[in-house]
Structure formats: C-alpha cells, structure tokens
Tab-separated table of C-alpha atoms in Angstrom:
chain	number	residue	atom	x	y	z
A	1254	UNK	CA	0.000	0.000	0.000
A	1255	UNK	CA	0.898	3.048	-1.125
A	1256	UNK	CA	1.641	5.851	1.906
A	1257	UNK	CA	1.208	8.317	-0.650
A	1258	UNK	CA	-1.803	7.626	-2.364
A	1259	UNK	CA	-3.676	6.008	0.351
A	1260	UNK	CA	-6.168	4.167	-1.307
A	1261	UNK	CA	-7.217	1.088	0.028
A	1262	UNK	CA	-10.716	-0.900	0.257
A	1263	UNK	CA	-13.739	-0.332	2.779
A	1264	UNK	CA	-15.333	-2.687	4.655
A	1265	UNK	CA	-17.851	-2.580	7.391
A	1266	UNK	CA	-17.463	1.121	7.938
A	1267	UNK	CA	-18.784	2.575	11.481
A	1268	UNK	CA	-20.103	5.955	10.563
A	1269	UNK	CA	-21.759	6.718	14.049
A	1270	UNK	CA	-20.618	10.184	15.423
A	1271	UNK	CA	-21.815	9.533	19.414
A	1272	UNK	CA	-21.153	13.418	20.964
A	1273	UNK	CA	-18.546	13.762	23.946
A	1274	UNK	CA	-18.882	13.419	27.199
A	1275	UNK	CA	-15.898	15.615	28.083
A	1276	UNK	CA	-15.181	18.846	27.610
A	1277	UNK	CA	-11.665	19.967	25.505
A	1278	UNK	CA	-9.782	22.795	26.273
A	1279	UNK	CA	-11.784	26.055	25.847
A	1280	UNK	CA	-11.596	26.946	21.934
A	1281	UNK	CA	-9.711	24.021	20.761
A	1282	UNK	CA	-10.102	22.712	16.840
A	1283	UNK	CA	-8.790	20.270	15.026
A	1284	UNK	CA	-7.940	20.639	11.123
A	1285	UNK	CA	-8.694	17.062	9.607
A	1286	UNK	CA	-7.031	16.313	6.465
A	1287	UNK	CA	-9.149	13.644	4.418
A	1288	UNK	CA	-7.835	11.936	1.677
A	1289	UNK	CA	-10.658	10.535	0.053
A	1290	UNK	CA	-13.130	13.387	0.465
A	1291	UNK	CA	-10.141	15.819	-0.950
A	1292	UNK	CA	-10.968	17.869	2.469
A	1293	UNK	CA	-9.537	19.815	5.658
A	1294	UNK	CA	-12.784	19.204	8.030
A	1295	UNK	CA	-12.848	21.757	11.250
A	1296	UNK	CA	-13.564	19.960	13.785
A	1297	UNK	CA	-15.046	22.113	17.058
A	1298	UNK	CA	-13.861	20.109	20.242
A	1299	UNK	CA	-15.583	21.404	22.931
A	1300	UNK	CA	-18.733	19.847	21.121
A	1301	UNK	CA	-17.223	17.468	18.346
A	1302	UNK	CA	-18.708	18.795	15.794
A	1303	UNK	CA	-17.793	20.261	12.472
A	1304	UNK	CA	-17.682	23.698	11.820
A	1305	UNK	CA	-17.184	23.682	8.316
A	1306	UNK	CA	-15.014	21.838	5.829
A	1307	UNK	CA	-12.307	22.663	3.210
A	1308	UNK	CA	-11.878	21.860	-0.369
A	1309	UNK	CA	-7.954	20.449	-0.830
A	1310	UNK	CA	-7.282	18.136	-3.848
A	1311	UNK	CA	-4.202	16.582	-4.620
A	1312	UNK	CA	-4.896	13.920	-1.697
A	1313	UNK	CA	-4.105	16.006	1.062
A	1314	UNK	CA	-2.044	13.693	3.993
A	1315	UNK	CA	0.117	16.330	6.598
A	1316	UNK	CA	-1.469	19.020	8.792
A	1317	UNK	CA	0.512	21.410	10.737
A	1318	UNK	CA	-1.097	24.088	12.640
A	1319	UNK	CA	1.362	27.054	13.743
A	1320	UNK	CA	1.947	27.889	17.093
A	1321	UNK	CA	-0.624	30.744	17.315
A	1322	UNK	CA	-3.204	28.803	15.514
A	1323	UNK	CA	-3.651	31.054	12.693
A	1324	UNK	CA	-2.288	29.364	9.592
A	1325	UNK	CA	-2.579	25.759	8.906
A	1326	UNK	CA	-0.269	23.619	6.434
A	1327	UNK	CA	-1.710	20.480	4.371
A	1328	UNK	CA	0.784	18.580	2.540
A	1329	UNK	CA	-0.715	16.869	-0.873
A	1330	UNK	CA	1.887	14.126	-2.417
A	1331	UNK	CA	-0.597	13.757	-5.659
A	1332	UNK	CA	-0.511	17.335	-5.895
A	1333	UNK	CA	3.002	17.838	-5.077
A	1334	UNK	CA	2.802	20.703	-3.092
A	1335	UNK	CA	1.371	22.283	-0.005
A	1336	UNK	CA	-1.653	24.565	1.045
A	1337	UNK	CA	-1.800	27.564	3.161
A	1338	UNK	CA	-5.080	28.073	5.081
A	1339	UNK	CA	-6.393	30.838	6.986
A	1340	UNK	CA	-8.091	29.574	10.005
A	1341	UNK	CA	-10.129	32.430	10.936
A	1342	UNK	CA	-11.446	32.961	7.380
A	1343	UNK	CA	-11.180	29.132	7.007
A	1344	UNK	CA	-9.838	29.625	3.370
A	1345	UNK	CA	-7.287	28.439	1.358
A	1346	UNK	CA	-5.036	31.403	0.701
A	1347	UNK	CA	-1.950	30.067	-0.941
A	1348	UNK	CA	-0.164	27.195	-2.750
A	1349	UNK	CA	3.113	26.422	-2.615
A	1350	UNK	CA	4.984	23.674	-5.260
A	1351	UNK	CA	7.199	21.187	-3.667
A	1352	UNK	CA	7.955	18.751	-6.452
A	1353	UNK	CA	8.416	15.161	-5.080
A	1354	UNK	CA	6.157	13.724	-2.636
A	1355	UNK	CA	5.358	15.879	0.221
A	1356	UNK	CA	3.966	14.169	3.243
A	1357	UNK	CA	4.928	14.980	6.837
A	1358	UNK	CA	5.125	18.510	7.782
A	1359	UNK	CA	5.982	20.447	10.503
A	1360	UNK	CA	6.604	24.833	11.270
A	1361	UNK	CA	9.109	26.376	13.330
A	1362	UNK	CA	7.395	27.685	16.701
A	1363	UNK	CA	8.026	31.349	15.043
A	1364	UNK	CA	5.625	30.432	12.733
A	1365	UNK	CA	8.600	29.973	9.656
A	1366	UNK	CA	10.063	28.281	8.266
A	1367	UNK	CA	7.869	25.043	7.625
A	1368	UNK	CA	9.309	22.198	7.307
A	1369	UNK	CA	8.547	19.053	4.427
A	1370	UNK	CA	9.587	15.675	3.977
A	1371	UNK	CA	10.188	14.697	0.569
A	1372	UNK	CA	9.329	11.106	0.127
A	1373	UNK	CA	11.151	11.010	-2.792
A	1374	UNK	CA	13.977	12.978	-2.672
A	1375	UNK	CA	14.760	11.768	0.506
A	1376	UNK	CA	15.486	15.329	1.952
A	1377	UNK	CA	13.443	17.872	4.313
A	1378	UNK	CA	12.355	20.679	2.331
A	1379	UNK	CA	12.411	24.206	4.024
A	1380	UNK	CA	9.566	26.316	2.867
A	1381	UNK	CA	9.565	29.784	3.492
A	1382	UNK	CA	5.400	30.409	3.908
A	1383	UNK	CA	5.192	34.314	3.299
A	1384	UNK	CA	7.526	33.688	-0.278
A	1385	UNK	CA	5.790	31.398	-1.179
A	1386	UNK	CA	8.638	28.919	-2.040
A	1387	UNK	CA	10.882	26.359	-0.854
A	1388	UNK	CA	14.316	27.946	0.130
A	1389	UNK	CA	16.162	24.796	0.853
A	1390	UNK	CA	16.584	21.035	1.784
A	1391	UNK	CA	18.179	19.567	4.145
A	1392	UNK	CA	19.272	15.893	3.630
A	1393	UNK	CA	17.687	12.470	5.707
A	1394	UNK	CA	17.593	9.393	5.542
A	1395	UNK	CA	15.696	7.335	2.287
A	1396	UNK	CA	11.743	7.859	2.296
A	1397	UNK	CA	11.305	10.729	5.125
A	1398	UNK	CA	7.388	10.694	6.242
A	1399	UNK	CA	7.100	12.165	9.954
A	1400	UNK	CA	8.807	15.826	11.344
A	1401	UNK	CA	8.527	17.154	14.498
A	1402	UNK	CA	10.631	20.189	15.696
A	1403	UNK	CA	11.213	20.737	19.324
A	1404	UNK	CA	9.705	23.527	21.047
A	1405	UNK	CA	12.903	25.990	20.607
A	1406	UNK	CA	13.305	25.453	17.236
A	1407	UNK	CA	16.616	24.441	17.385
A	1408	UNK	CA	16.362	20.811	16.451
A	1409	UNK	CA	14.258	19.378	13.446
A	1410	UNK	CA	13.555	15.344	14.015
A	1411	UNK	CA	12.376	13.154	10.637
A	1412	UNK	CA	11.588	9.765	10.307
A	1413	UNK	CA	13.188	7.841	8.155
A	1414	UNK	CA	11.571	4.921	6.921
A	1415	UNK	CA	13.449	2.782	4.289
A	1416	UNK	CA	16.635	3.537	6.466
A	1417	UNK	CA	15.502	2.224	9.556
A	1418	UNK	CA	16.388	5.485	11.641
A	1419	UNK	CA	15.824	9.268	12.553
A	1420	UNK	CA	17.664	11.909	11.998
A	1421	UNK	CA	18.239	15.141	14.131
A	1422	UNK	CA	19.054	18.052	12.267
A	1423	UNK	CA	20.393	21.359	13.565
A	1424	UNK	CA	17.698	24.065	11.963
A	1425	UNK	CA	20.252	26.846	11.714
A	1426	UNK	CA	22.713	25.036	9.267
A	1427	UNK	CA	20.799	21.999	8.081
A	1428	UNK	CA	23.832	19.621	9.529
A	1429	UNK	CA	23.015	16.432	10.958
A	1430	UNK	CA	23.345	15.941	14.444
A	1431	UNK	CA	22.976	12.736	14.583
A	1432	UNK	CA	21.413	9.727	12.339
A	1433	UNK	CA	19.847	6.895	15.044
A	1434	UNK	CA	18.854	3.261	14.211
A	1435	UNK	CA	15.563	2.334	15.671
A	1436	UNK	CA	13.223	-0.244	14.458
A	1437	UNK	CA	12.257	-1.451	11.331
A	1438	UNK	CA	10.508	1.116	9.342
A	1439	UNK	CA	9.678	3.954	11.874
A	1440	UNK	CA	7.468	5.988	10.084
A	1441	UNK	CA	6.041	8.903	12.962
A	1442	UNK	CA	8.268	10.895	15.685
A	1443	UNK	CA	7.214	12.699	17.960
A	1444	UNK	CA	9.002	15.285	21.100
A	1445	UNK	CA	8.100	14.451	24.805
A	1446	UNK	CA	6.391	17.259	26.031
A	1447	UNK	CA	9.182	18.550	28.135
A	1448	UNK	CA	11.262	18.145	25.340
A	1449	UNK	CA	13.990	15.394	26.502
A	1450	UNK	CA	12.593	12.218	24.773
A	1451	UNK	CA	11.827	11.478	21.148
A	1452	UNK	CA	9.369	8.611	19.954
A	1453	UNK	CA	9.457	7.070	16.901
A	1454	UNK	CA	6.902	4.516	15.828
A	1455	UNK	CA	8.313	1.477	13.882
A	1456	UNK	CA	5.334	-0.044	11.218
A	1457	UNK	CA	7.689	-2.388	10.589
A	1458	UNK	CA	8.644	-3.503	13.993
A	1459	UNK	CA	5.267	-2.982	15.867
A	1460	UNK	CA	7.055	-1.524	18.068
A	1461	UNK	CA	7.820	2.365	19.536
A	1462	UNK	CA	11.881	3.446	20.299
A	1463	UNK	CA	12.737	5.884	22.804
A	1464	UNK	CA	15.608	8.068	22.381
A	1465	UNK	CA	17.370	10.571	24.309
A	1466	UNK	CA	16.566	13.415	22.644
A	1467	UNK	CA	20.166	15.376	24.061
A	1468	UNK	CA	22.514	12.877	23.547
A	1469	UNK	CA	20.547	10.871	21.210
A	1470	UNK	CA	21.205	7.142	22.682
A	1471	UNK	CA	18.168	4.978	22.456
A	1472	UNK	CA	16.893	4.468	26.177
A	1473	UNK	CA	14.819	1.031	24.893
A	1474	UNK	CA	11.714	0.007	22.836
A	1475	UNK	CA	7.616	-0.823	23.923
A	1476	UNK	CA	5.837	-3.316	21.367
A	1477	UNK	CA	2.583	-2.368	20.727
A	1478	UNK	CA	-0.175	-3.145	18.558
A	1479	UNK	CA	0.512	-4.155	15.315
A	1480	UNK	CA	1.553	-1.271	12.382
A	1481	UNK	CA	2.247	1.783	14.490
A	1482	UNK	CA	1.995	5.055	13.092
A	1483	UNK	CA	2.075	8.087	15.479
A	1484	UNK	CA	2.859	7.975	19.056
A	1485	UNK	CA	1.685	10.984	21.120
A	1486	UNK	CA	2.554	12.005	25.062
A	1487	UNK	CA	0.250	13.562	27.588
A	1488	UNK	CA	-0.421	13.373	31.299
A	1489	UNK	CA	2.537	10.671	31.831
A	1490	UNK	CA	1.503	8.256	29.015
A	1491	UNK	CA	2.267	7.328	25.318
A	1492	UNK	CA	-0.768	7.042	23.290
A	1493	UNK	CA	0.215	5.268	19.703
A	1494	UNK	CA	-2.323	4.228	16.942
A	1495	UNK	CA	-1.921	1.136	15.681
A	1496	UNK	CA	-3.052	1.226	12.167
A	1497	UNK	CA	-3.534	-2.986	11.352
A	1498	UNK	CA	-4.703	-3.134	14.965
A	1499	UNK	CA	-7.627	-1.013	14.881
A	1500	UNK	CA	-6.415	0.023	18.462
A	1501	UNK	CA	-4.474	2.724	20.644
A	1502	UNK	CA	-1.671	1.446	22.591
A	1503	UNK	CA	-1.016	3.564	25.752
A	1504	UNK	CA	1.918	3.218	28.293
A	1505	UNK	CA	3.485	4.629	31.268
A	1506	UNK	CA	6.290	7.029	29.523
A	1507	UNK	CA	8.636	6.329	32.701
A	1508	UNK	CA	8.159	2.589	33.321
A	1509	UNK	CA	7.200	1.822	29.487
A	1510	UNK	CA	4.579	-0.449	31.414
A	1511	UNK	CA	1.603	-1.147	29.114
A	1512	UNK	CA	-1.558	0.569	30.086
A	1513	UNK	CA	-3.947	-0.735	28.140
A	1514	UNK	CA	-5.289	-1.081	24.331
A	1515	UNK	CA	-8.302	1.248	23.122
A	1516	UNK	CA	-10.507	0.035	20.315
A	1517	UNK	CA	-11.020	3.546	18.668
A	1518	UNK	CA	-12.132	3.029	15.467
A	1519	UNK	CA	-10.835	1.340	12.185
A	1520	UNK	CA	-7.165	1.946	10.909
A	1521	UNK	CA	-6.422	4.713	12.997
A	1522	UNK	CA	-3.427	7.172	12.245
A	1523	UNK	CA	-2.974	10.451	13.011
A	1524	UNK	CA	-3.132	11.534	16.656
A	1525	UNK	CA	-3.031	14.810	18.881
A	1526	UNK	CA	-3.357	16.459	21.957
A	1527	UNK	CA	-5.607	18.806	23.112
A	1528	UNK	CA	-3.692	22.152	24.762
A	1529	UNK	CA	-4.489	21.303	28.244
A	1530	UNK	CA	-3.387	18.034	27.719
A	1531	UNK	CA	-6.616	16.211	29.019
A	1532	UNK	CA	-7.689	15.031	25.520
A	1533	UNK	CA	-6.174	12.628	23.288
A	1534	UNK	CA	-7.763	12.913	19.597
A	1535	UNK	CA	-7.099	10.304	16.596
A	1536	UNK	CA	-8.214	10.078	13.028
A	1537	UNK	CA	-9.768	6.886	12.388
A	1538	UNK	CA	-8.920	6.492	8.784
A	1539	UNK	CA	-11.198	3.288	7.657
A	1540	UNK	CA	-14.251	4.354	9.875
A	1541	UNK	CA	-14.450	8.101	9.050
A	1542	UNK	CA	-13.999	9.518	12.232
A	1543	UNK	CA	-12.571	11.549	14.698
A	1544	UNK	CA	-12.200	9.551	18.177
A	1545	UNK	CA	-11.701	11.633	21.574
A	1546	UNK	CA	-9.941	9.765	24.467
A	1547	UNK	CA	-10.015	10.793	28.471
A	1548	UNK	CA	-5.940	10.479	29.071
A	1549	UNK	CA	-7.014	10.466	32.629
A	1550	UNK	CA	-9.911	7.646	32.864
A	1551	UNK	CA	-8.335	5.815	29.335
A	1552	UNK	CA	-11.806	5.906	27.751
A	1553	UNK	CA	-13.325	6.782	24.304
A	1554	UNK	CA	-15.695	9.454	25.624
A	1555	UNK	CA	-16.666	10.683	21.699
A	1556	UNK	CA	-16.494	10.318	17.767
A	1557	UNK	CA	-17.290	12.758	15.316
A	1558	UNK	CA	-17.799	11.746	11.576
A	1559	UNK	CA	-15.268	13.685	9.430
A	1560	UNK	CA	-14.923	13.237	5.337
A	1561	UNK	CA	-13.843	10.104	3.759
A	1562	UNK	CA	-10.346	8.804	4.382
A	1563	UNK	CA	-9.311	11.004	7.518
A	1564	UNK	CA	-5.221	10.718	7.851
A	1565	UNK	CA	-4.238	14.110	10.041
A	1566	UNK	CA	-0.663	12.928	10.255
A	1567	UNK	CA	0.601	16.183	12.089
A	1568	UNK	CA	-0.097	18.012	14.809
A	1569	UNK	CA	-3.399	18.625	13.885
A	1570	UNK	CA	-4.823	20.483	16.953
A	1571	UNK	CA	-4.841	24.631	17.489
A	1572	UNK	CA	-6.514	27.294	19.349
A	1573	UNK	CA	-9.774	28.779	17.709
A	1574	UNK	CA	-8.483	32.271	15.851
A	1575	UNK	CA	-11.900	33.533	16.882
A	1576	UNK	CA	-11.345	33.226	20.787
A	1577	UNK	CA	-7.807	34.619	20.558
C-alpha cells in the first residue's frame, strides 16, 4: 500500500458520530485532512462537531497548525505541493509547489520556516510560507514521512523509513546531528512534552523506540499493537495508533509499562493532543472519524464523523483564531 496515495478498500465502515462526554480545552479545533473526500474538516472540540469543511485536492495527507493557531499547512503528495489556510477565514489562501512527494510537515514555533519531507527525494524541504517557495533542503535518511521540531526550534527530528532510523538536524545550518537506528521502518516521531525524549513509531517492527533526545542514545523500545503510526505524550503516558490493529496502545512514559489497548475506530493514524493536555484525539482512517480519548480515565468518551479517508498525520490540533 501506497503511503502516498492512500487508497485502500472499505469494509464494514462505522459511521456513528456519538457526541462527547468531556469537555476539551476552551476553543480548541482540530484541522482534519481527508484523503478521500479531498478535504480539511474543522472539527469544534468542545462539542465534536464540524464547523465547516475545506476543499484540498491533490490527496491532502500532513497538517501542521502554527503555534498561534492562525495558519494551517496540508501537505498533498498527488498534488506535489502544499496549502496555506487561513483559520479564521477558514480559506485556502496560498499554494506552494514542492515537487516530489510531500507528506509529513511540521513549522518552526516562530511560525517559519515550515518544514517538508520529501518522500522522494529523501530530503526535508524548508519552505519559506510568506515567499511562497521552498528555500532549501536539508538531507535524511531514504523515504522521510514524519517531522517534528522541538519547542525551541533548534532541532528538526524526521523519520526515516526505508533507512531504519531518525535523523536530528540542527535548523540553523541543516547539519546532521545525529542519524539513530531504531526499528524497522519507523514511520512517525514525535518530542516528549518537556522536550527530553523522542518517539518514533516502527510499522515495521510494531514496536515504539525511545531516544534521548540530548545525547541521542536509544533508552529502549515498547511493542505495541501491530503497524504503528504516530505515538503521542500527555499526562505521563504514550498514546500510539496502531493502524492494522484497529487500536491505541497507551503506556506509562517512565516505566514503558503497558496501560492498556483502546478500540477507537478502524485503521487509525494520526493523533493529537488537546492544549491542556486532558484530551487525546485520533483520526480513524477506515471508519471516518474523529475519536476523543479521556488520558485520565483511558476511555473513548466521543467520535465525530469527518470526510472520507481522515489521515491528520501532524499536529493537527490549534486554538480557535476567533477566541484569541
């Protein structure tokens, strides 16, 4: 299967959207990207809901919101290139070309540059948002499809899939700091949220690596379900989607006990957390939905039907421009 394309056969879908029982962080959305529908959906999560949806062909895959919530960046590898949104006119105000095949993305916390892995040209593009262009590439590993940046900016993170490993790269020079072996085929990364771990989810390994993210030695591995995709941390746990599972792996980030294993919906993959860090949300790519999970209780309290073919790989989550 293509991680590009995405296309892949239904069966059985669950399109039940059951409202929350919880309530997000105070003017929280999430930005959707769905792949099938050619969509952003705008997703309201104090009352799961949509609030409207956005047209995006090309297959759109990666969402990054900025920092202050007021532009949003959808990668589309059939389009090669990337879209600009406004999110408080909820409009698309700008394409940029990328060439290749743009998937994961990720922005500097100053808003630029934004950051793209290139699938094909095995490099992380650097797109400078108000030009309107890409500026520069950095090189990775083969097949880059995750980015995550950590929350100063100085240090850019990709995962790189045919090559087995991640690479840290300085942001200022574009030099490697260091190229890391993890498991076989890690395909998200994520930062802890105080910044001193990375996570990278192996598809291939059905498994999740820790690594130091100062001096970059791996601290040790959790298997999880089967066909991991993005790992996310909140309230002292590791949530990961496991696409082939159907399922959410969490465990304790400092014993790397296993928690327990969600059923949130079919083929999950993208997944976020909410700013006060209560709320876990994950794109359920098979069943067409949005799932919402309590990371203090560990249960599903709500699903929200989004477009065909959700993916949100990203951080997908930002404050609402209108309660700014």
């Amino acid at each position: 299967m293509s991680p590009l394309r995405g296309i892949a056969a239904r069966a059985g879908l669950v399109l039940a959207a059951i409202l929350a029982t919880g309530t997000a962080a105070a003017g929280d959305l999430a930005y959707v990207t769905s792949q099938e529908a050619e969509e952003l959906a705008i997703v309201d999560l104090d009352t799961m809901t949509v609030r409207s949806t956005i047209p995006i062909s090309g297959k759109p895959a990666g969402i990054a919101i900025s920092a202050d919530g007021t532009r949003g960046y959808v990668s589309r590898p059939e389009a090669k290139a990337i879209s600009v949104v406004d999110t408080a006119s909820g409009t698309v105000i700008g394409e940029i070309d990328t060439g290749g095949g743009p998937l994961g993305i990720a922005v500097h916390p100053s808003g630029a540059p934004v950051y793209v892995a290139d699938w094909f040209s095995h490099s992380l593009l650097v797109v400078d948002p108000e030009a309107g262009t890409v500026t520069g590439s950095f090189e990775t590993g083969e097949s880059p499809s995750g980015v995550a940046v950590s929350d100063d900016g100085a240090v850019i993170v990709t995962a790189d899939r045919d090559s087995d490993q991640i690479s840290f790269i300085d942001s200022a020079t574009g030099e490697a700091l260091a190229r890391v072996a993890v498991g076989a085929r890690p395909f998200g990364v994520a930062f802890s949220p105080d910044g001193t771990r990375v996570y990278a989810t192996n598809v291939g390994g059905d498994s999740v690596t820790i690594v130091d993210a100062a001096s970059h030695a791996v601290l040790g591995a959790v298997d999880v379900g089967s066909h991991p995709y993005a790992a996310a941390e909140t309230r002292g746990k590791v949530f990961v989607t496991d696409q082939y599972g159907s399922t959410v792996t969490v465990f304790d980030a400092a014993t790397r006990e296993r928690l327990t294993t969600l059923e949130t919906g079919e083929y999950p993959e993208g997944i976020d957390v909410g700013s006060d860090g209560r709320f876990v949300y994950v794109a359920n790519w098979f069943d067409n939905t949005l799932a919402k999970i309590d990371a203090e209780t560990l249960e599903i309290v709500g699903h929200v039907t989004v477009g065909d073919g959700p993916r949100a790989f990203g951080a997908f989550i930002g404050a609402d421009p209108a309660t700014e």
